[in-house]
CSV table of C-alpha atoms in Angstrom, one decimal:
chain,number,residue,atom,x,y,z
A,1,MET,CA,9.4,85.0,96.2
A,2,HIS,CA,9.4,88.3,94.5
A,3,ILE,CA,12.3,89.4,92.2
A,4,ALA,CA,12.0,93.2,91.6
A,5,PRO,CA,12.3,94.6,88.1
A,6,HIS,CA,16.0,95.1,87.2
A,7,ASN,CA,18.4,95.0,84.2
A,8,ASN,CA,19.5,91.4,84.2
A,9,HIS,CA,22.0,92.0,81.3
A,10,ASN,CA,20.7,89.0,79.4
A,11,LYS,CA,21.6,86.6,82.3
A,12,PRO,CA,19.0,84.2,83.7
A,13,ILE,CA,16.6,85.6,86.2
A,14,VAL,CA,15.7,82.1,87.3
A,15,ASP,CA,18.7,79.9,86.6
A,16,ALA,CA,18.9,76.1,86.4
A,17,ASP,CA,18.4,74.4,89.8
A,18,ASP,CA,17.1,77.5,91.4
A,19,PRO,CA,16.6,76.9,95.1
A,20,THR,CA,13.0,78.1,95.1
A,21,VAL,CA,11.7,76.8,91.8
A,22,PRO,CA,14.2,74.1,90.6
A,23,LEU,CA,11.8,72.8,87.9
A,24,ASN,CA,11.8,76.3,86.1
A,25,TYR,CA,14.2,78.4,84.1
A,26,PHE,CA,13.6,82.0,83.0
A,27,ASN,CA,15.6,84.6,81.1
A,28,ILE,CA,14.9,87.9,79.5
A,29,VAL,CA,17.1,88.8,76.5
A,30,LYS,CA,17.2,92.3,75.0
A,31,LEU,CA,18.8,92.9,71.7
A,32,THR,CA,19.1,95.6,69.0
A,33,ALA,CA,19.2,95.2,65.2
A,34,GLY,CA,22.1,93.0,64.1
A,35,GLN,CA,22.8,91.6,67.6
A,36,SER,CA,22.5,88.0,68.5
A,37,PHE,CA,22.4,85.9,71.7
A,38,GLU,CA,23.4,82.2,72.2
A,39,TYR,CA,22.4,79.9,75.0
A,40,GLN,CA,22.3,76.3,76.0
A,41,VAL,CA,20.6,74.9,79.2
A,42,PRO,CA,21.6,71.3,80.0
A,43,GLY,CA,18.8,69.4,81.7
A,44,TYR,CA,16.0,71.8,80.6
A,45,GLU,CA,13.7,72.1,77.7
A,46,THR,CA,13.0,75.7,76.8
A,47,CYS,CA,10.8,77.9,74.7
A,48,VAL,CA,11.8,81.2,73.0
A,49,VAL,CA,8.9,83.8,73.0
A,50,PRO,CA,9.5,87.4,71.7
A,51,ALA,CA,7.7,89.8,74.0
A,52,THR,CA,8.3,92.5,71.4
A,53,GLY,CA,10.1,92.6,68.1
A,54,THR,CA,11.1,89.9,65.6
A,55,VAL,CA,13.9,87.4,65.7
A,56,ASP,CA,15.4,84.6,63.7
A,57,VAL,CA,16.0,81.5,65.8
A,58,ASP,CA,18.5,78.7,65.0
A,59,VAL,CA,18.2,75.4,67.1
A,60,GLU,CA,21.2,73.1,66.3
A,61,GLY,CA,21.0,74.1,62.6
A,62,VAL,CA,17.2,74.1,62.3
A,63,GLY,CA,16.1,77.6,61.4
A,64,PHE,CA,12.9,79.4,62.4
A,65,ALA,CA,12.7,82.8,60.6
A,66,ALA,CA,10.8,85.9,61.6
A,67,LEU,CA,9.5,84.8,64.9
A,68,GLY,CA,7.4,87.4,66.7
A,69,ASN,CA,5.1,90.2,65.4
A,70,ARG,CA,4.6,92.5,68.3
A,71,GLY,CA,5.5,96.2,68.4
A,72,VAL,CA,5.6,98.4,71.4
A,73,ASP,CA,4.4,96.0,74.1
A,74,VAL,CA,2.8,92.6,74.8
A,75,TRP,CA,-0.7,93.9,74.0
A,76,ASP,CA,0.4,94.9,70.4
A,77,GLY,CA,-0.2,91.6,68.6
A,78,GLU,CA,-0.2,87.9,69.3
A,79,PRO,CA,2.6,85.7,70.8
A,80,GLU,CA,4.7,83.1,68.9
A,81,GLY,CA,7.3,80.7,70.1
A,82,VAL,CA,9.9,78.1,69.3
A,83,TYR,CA,10.3,74.9,71.4
A,84,VAL,CA,13.9,74.0,72.1
A,85,PRO,CA,14.9,70.5,73.1
A,86,VAL,CA,16.8,69.7,76.3
A,87,GLY,CA,20.4,71.0,76.2
A,88,ALA,CA,20.2,72.2,72.5
A,89,ARG,CA,22.4,75.1,71.4
A,90,VAL,CA,20.3,78.1,70.3
A,91,ARG,CA,21.1,81.3,68.5
A,92,ILE,CA,18.6,84.2,68.6
A,93,ALA,CA,19.2,87.1,66.1
A,94,CYS,CA,17.3,90.4,66.2
A,95,VAL,CA,15.9,91.5,62.8
A,96,THR,CA,13.9,94.5,64.0
A,97,ASP,CA,15.2,97.7,65.6
A,98,THR,CA,14.9,96.1,69.1
A,99,THR,CA,13.6,93.0,70.7
A,100,GLU,CA,12.8,91.7,74.1
A,101,VAL,CA,12.7,87.9,74.3
A,102,PHE,CA,11.4,85.6,77.1
A,103,ILE,CA,13.1,82.2,77.5
A,104,ALA,CA,11.0,79.8,79.5
A,105,GLY,CA,12.3,76.4,80.7
A,106,ALA,CA,11.4,73.3,82.6
A,107,LYS,CA,13.6,70.4,83.9
A,108,TYR,CA,13.3,67.3,81.7
A,109,ASP,CA,15.5,64.3,80.8
A,110,LYS,CA,14.6,63.4,77.2
A,111,VAL,CA,15.5,65.1,73.9
A,112,LEU,CA,12.6,65.8,71.6
A,113,ALA,CA,12.4,67.7,68.3
A,114,PRO,CA,12.3,71.5,67.9
A,115,PHE,CA,9.2,73.2,66.4
A,116,ASP,CA,7.7,76.6,66.1
A,117,VAL,CA,4.3,77.8,67.3
A,118,ARG,CA,2.8,80.5,65.1
A,119,VAL,CA,-0.3,82.6,65.7
A,120,ALA,CA,-2.6,79.9,64.1
A,121,GLU,CA,-1.4,77.3,66.5
A,122,LEU,CA,-2.1,79.3,69.7
A,123,ASP,CA,-4.7,77.8,72.1
A,124,LYS,CA,-6.9,80.6,73.5
A,125,VAL,CA,-9.4,80.6,76.3
A,126,GLN,CA,-11.4,83.4,77.9
A,127,TYR,CA,-13.2,83.0,81.2
A,128,GLY,CA,-14.6,84.8,84.2
A,129,SER,CA,-16.8,87.9,84.1
A,130,ASP,CA,-16.8,91.6,84.9
A,131,ASP,CA,-19.4,90.9,87.6
A,132,THR,CA,-17.1,88.4,89.4
A,133,LYS,CA,-14.0,90.6,88.9
A,134,THR,CA,-12.3,87.6,87.3
A,135,HIS,CA,-12.4,88.3,83.6
A,136,ARG,CA,-9.3,87.3,81.7
A,137,LYS,CA,-7.8,85.8,78.5
A,138,ILE,CA,-5.2,83.1,78.3
A,139,LYS,CA,-3.1,82.5,75.2
A,140,HIS,CA,-1.3,79.1,75.4
A,141,ILE,CA,1.9,79.0,73.4
A,142,LEU,CA,2.9,75.5,74.7
A,143,GLY,CA,-0.5,74.2,75.7
A,144,GLN,CA,-2.9,71.4,75.0
A,145,LYS,CA,-2.3,71.5,71.2
A,146,GLN,CA,1.4,70.8,71.7
A,147,HIS,CA,1.0,68.2,74.4
A,148,ASP,CA,2.5,65.2,72.5
A,149,LYS,CA,5.6,67.2,71.4
A,150,VAL,CA,6.7,68.6,74.8
A,151,GLY,CA,8.1,67.0,78.0
A,152,ARG,CA,7.1,68.9,81.2
A,153,LEU,CA,6.9,72.5,80.0
A,154,LEU,CA,3.7,74.7,79.9
A,155,VAL,CA,4.0,78.3,78.6
A,156,SER,CA,1.2,80.8,78.5
A,157,GLU,CA,0.4,84.5,78.5
A,158,LEU,CA,-2.5,85.7,80.7
A,159,PHE,CA,-4.3,89.0,80.3
A,160,THR,CA,-6.8,90.7,82.6
A,161,VAL,CA,-9.9,91.8,80.6
A,162,GLY,CA,-10.9,95.4,81.5
A,163,GLN,CA,-9.2,97.4,84.1
A,164,GLY,CA,-8.8,96.0,87.6
A,165,GLY,CA,-9.8,92.5,89.0
A,166,TRP,CA,-8.5,89.2,90.1
A,167,SER,CA,-6.6,86.4,88.5
A,168,GLY,CA,-5.7,82.9,89.7
A,169,PHE,CA,-9.0,82.8,91.6
A,170,PRO,CA,-10.5,80.7,93.3
A,171,ALA,CA,-7.1,80.4,95.0
A,172,HIS,CA,-5.4,77.1,94.2
A,173,LYS,CA,-2.1,75.4,94.7
A,174,HIS,CA,0.0,72.7,92.9
A,175,ASP,CA,2.9,72.0,95.2
A,176,THR,CA,2.4,68.3,95.9
A,177,ASP,CA,2.3,65.2,93.7
A,178,ASN,CA,-0.9,63.6,95.0
A,179,LEU,CA,-2.6,62.2,91.9
A,180,PRO,CA,-5.4,62.4,90.8
A,181,HIS,CA,-6.1,65.4,93.1
A,182,GLU,CA,-2.9,67.5,92.6
A,183,THR,CA,0.4,67.7,90.8
A,184,ARG,CA,3.7,69.3,91.7
A,185,HIS,CA,4.3,72.1,89.3
A,186,ASP,CA,6.8,74.9,90.0
A,187,GLU,CA,5.6,78.2,88.5
A,188,THR,CA,7.3,81.5,87.5
A,189,TYR,CA,5.5,84.7,86.4
A,190,ASN,CA,6.8,87.9,84.8
A,191,PHE,CA,4.3,90.8,85.0
A,192,ARG,CA,3.6,93.8,82.8
A,193,PHE,CA,1.0,96.6,83.2
A,194,ARG,CA,-0.8,99.0,80.8
A,195,PRO,CA,-0.2,101.9,81.4
A,196,ASN,CA,3.2,100.6,82.6
A,197,HIS,CA,3.2,102.7,85.9
A,198,GLY,CA,0.3,100.4,87.0
A,199,SER,CA,0.7,98.0,89.9
A,200,GLY,CA,-0.8,94.9,91.4
A,201,VAL,CA,-0.5,92.4,94.3
A,202,GLN,CA,0.5,88.8,94.5
A,203,ILE,CA,-0.7,86.8,97.5
A,204,LEU,CA,1.1,83.6,98.6
A,205,GLN,CA,-0.8,81.8,101.4
A,206,ARG,CA,1.2,78.8,102.4
A,207,GLU,CA,-1.2,77.2,104.9
A,208,GLU,CA,-5.0,77.2,105.0
A,209,GLY,CA,-6.4,79.5,107.7
A,210,LYS,CA,-3.1,81.3,108.3
A,211,PRO,CA,-2.0,84.7,107.0
A,212,GLY,CA,0.4,84.5,104.1
A,213,ASP,CA,2.6,87.0,102.2
A,214,ALA,CA,1.7,89.7,99.8
A,215,TYR,CA,4.1,91.3,97.2
A,216,GLN,CA,3.6,94.5,95.4
A,217,LEU,CA,3.9,93.9,91.6
A,218,MET,CA,5.5,96.4,89.3
A,219,ASP,CA,6.0,96.4,85.5
A,220,GLY,CA,8.7,93.7,85.1
A,221,SER,CA,8.3,92.0,88.4
A,222,THR,CA,9.0,88.3,88.5
A,223,ILE,CA,7.3,85.9,91.0
A,224,CYS,CA,8.5,82.4,91.8
A,225,ILE,CA,5.9,80.1,93.3
A,226,ASP,CA,7.1,76.9,95.0
A,227,LYS,CA,4.3,76.3,97.5
A,228,GLY,CA,0.9,77.6,98.6
A,229,TYR,CA,-2.3,79.3,97.3
A,230,HIS,CA,-1.4,82.2,94.9
A,231,PRO,CA,-4.1,84.5,93.6
A,232,CYS,CA,-3.1,88.0,92.3
A,233,ALA,CA,-4.9,91.2,91.5
A,234,VAL,CA,-4.4,94.4,89.5
A,235,MET,CA,-5.4,97.9,90.6
A,236,PRO,CA,-8.5,99.6,89.1
A,237,GLY,CA,-7.7,101.6,86.0
A,238,TYR,CA,-4.9,99.3,84.8
A,239,GLU,CA,-4.6,96.2,82.7
A,240,MET,CA,-2.3,93.3,83.8
A,241,TYR,CA,-0.3,90.7,81.8
A,242,TYR,CA,1.8,87.9,83.0
A,243,PHE,CA,4.0,85.5,81.2
A,244,THR,CA,3.6,82.1,82.8
A,245,ILE,CA,6.0,79.2,83.1
A,246,LEU,CA,5.0,75.8,84.6
A,247,GLY,CA,7.3,72.9,85.0
A,248,GLY,CA,5.9,69.6,86.2
A,249,LEU,CA,7.8,67.1,88.4
A,250,SER,CA,6.2,63.9,87.2
A,251,GLN,CA,3.9,64.9,84.3
A,252,ARG,CA,3.1,67.8,82.1
A,253,SER,CA,-0.6,68.1,82.7
A,254,LEU,CA,-1.4,70.4,85.6
A,255,VAL,CA,-3.9,69.4,88.3
A,256,GLN,CA,-4.8,72.3,90.5
A,257,TYR,CA,-6.0,71.9,94.1
A,258,PHE,CA,-8.5,74.6,94.9
A,259,GLN,CA,-8.4,76.1,98.4
A,260,PRO,CA,-11.2,74.4,100.3
A,261,THR,CA,-12.6,77.7,101.7
A,262,HIS,CA,-13.0,79.1,98.2
A,263,ALA,CA,-13.5,76.0,96.0
A,264,TYR,CA,-17.3,76.4,95.7
A,265,GLN,CA,-16.7,79.5,93.6
A,266,VAL,CA,-15.5,77.2,90.8
A,267,GLU,CA,-19.2,76.8,90.2
A,268,THR,CA,-19.9,80.5,90.1
A,269,ILE,CA,-17.2,81.8,87.7
A,270,PRO,CA,-18.1,81.4,84.0
A,271,GLY,CA,-15.8,79.2,82.0
A,272,ILE,CA,-13.4,78.3,84.7
A,273,LYS,CA,-13.7,74.6,84.1
A,274,ASP,CA,-12.8,75.1,80.5
A,275,MET,CA,-9.7,77.1,81.6
A,276,VAL,CA,-8.6,74.3,84.0
A,277,ALA,CA,-8.9,71.7,81.2
A,278,LYS,CA,-6.5,73.6,78.9
A,279,PHE,CA,-3.5,73.2,81.2
A,280,LYS,CA,-2.7,69.8,79.8
């Protein structure tokens, strides 16, 4: 499902118990200097990630100061985040002129401890190649390094390298718990483009051998993926970014099932096995 860019007025874009991706939660909060925002999501663990600007974050009295270091856009610096336990009350205060904050969440039933993820704790991977049109970087905010401190939530930022090309290829899905071959993980994306008048396409093929759906992506588009194979592409001449939320049904580690007609290309794309191994 595609949710077109819009002013959400700091209200959830994907709320708790969403009918398409019930394991996910997603909000975008925009503040100016001196403004603050409070939230609490029962039944979901969350992660606060400034897209731009700097904020102070308070989680039930535990403070995390000066989170976020990016300026004009998501390409201007590295991401940082704060993990928020299930149902905790959070206050986000803007300490720069403006800020745009992503709030990612996954359904979970246990209360863990809050913590921050600074630039030094990011887990980065780069894979693909210009020749295969699959070159990209992934910056895991809640990734393998944080595995023992998080319940079901995976949070990452994905960047195309160069201008134009494919992401999420070979096509794969993760809509069924069928261990050890596949896990059920709902997934939500928010896209950005550089320059921001760029565009892309998201494919969602629900059944092997049958035509699926395609959605035109604009700067600020949100995609909710509940079922099917889901590669995406960016037009030549533009760079693409997407903020990625994964919420597991029965475990945190993601097991992707590659589309049988394209699975052999796992062996032809440099570094893709290392990429797969990081979603743990």
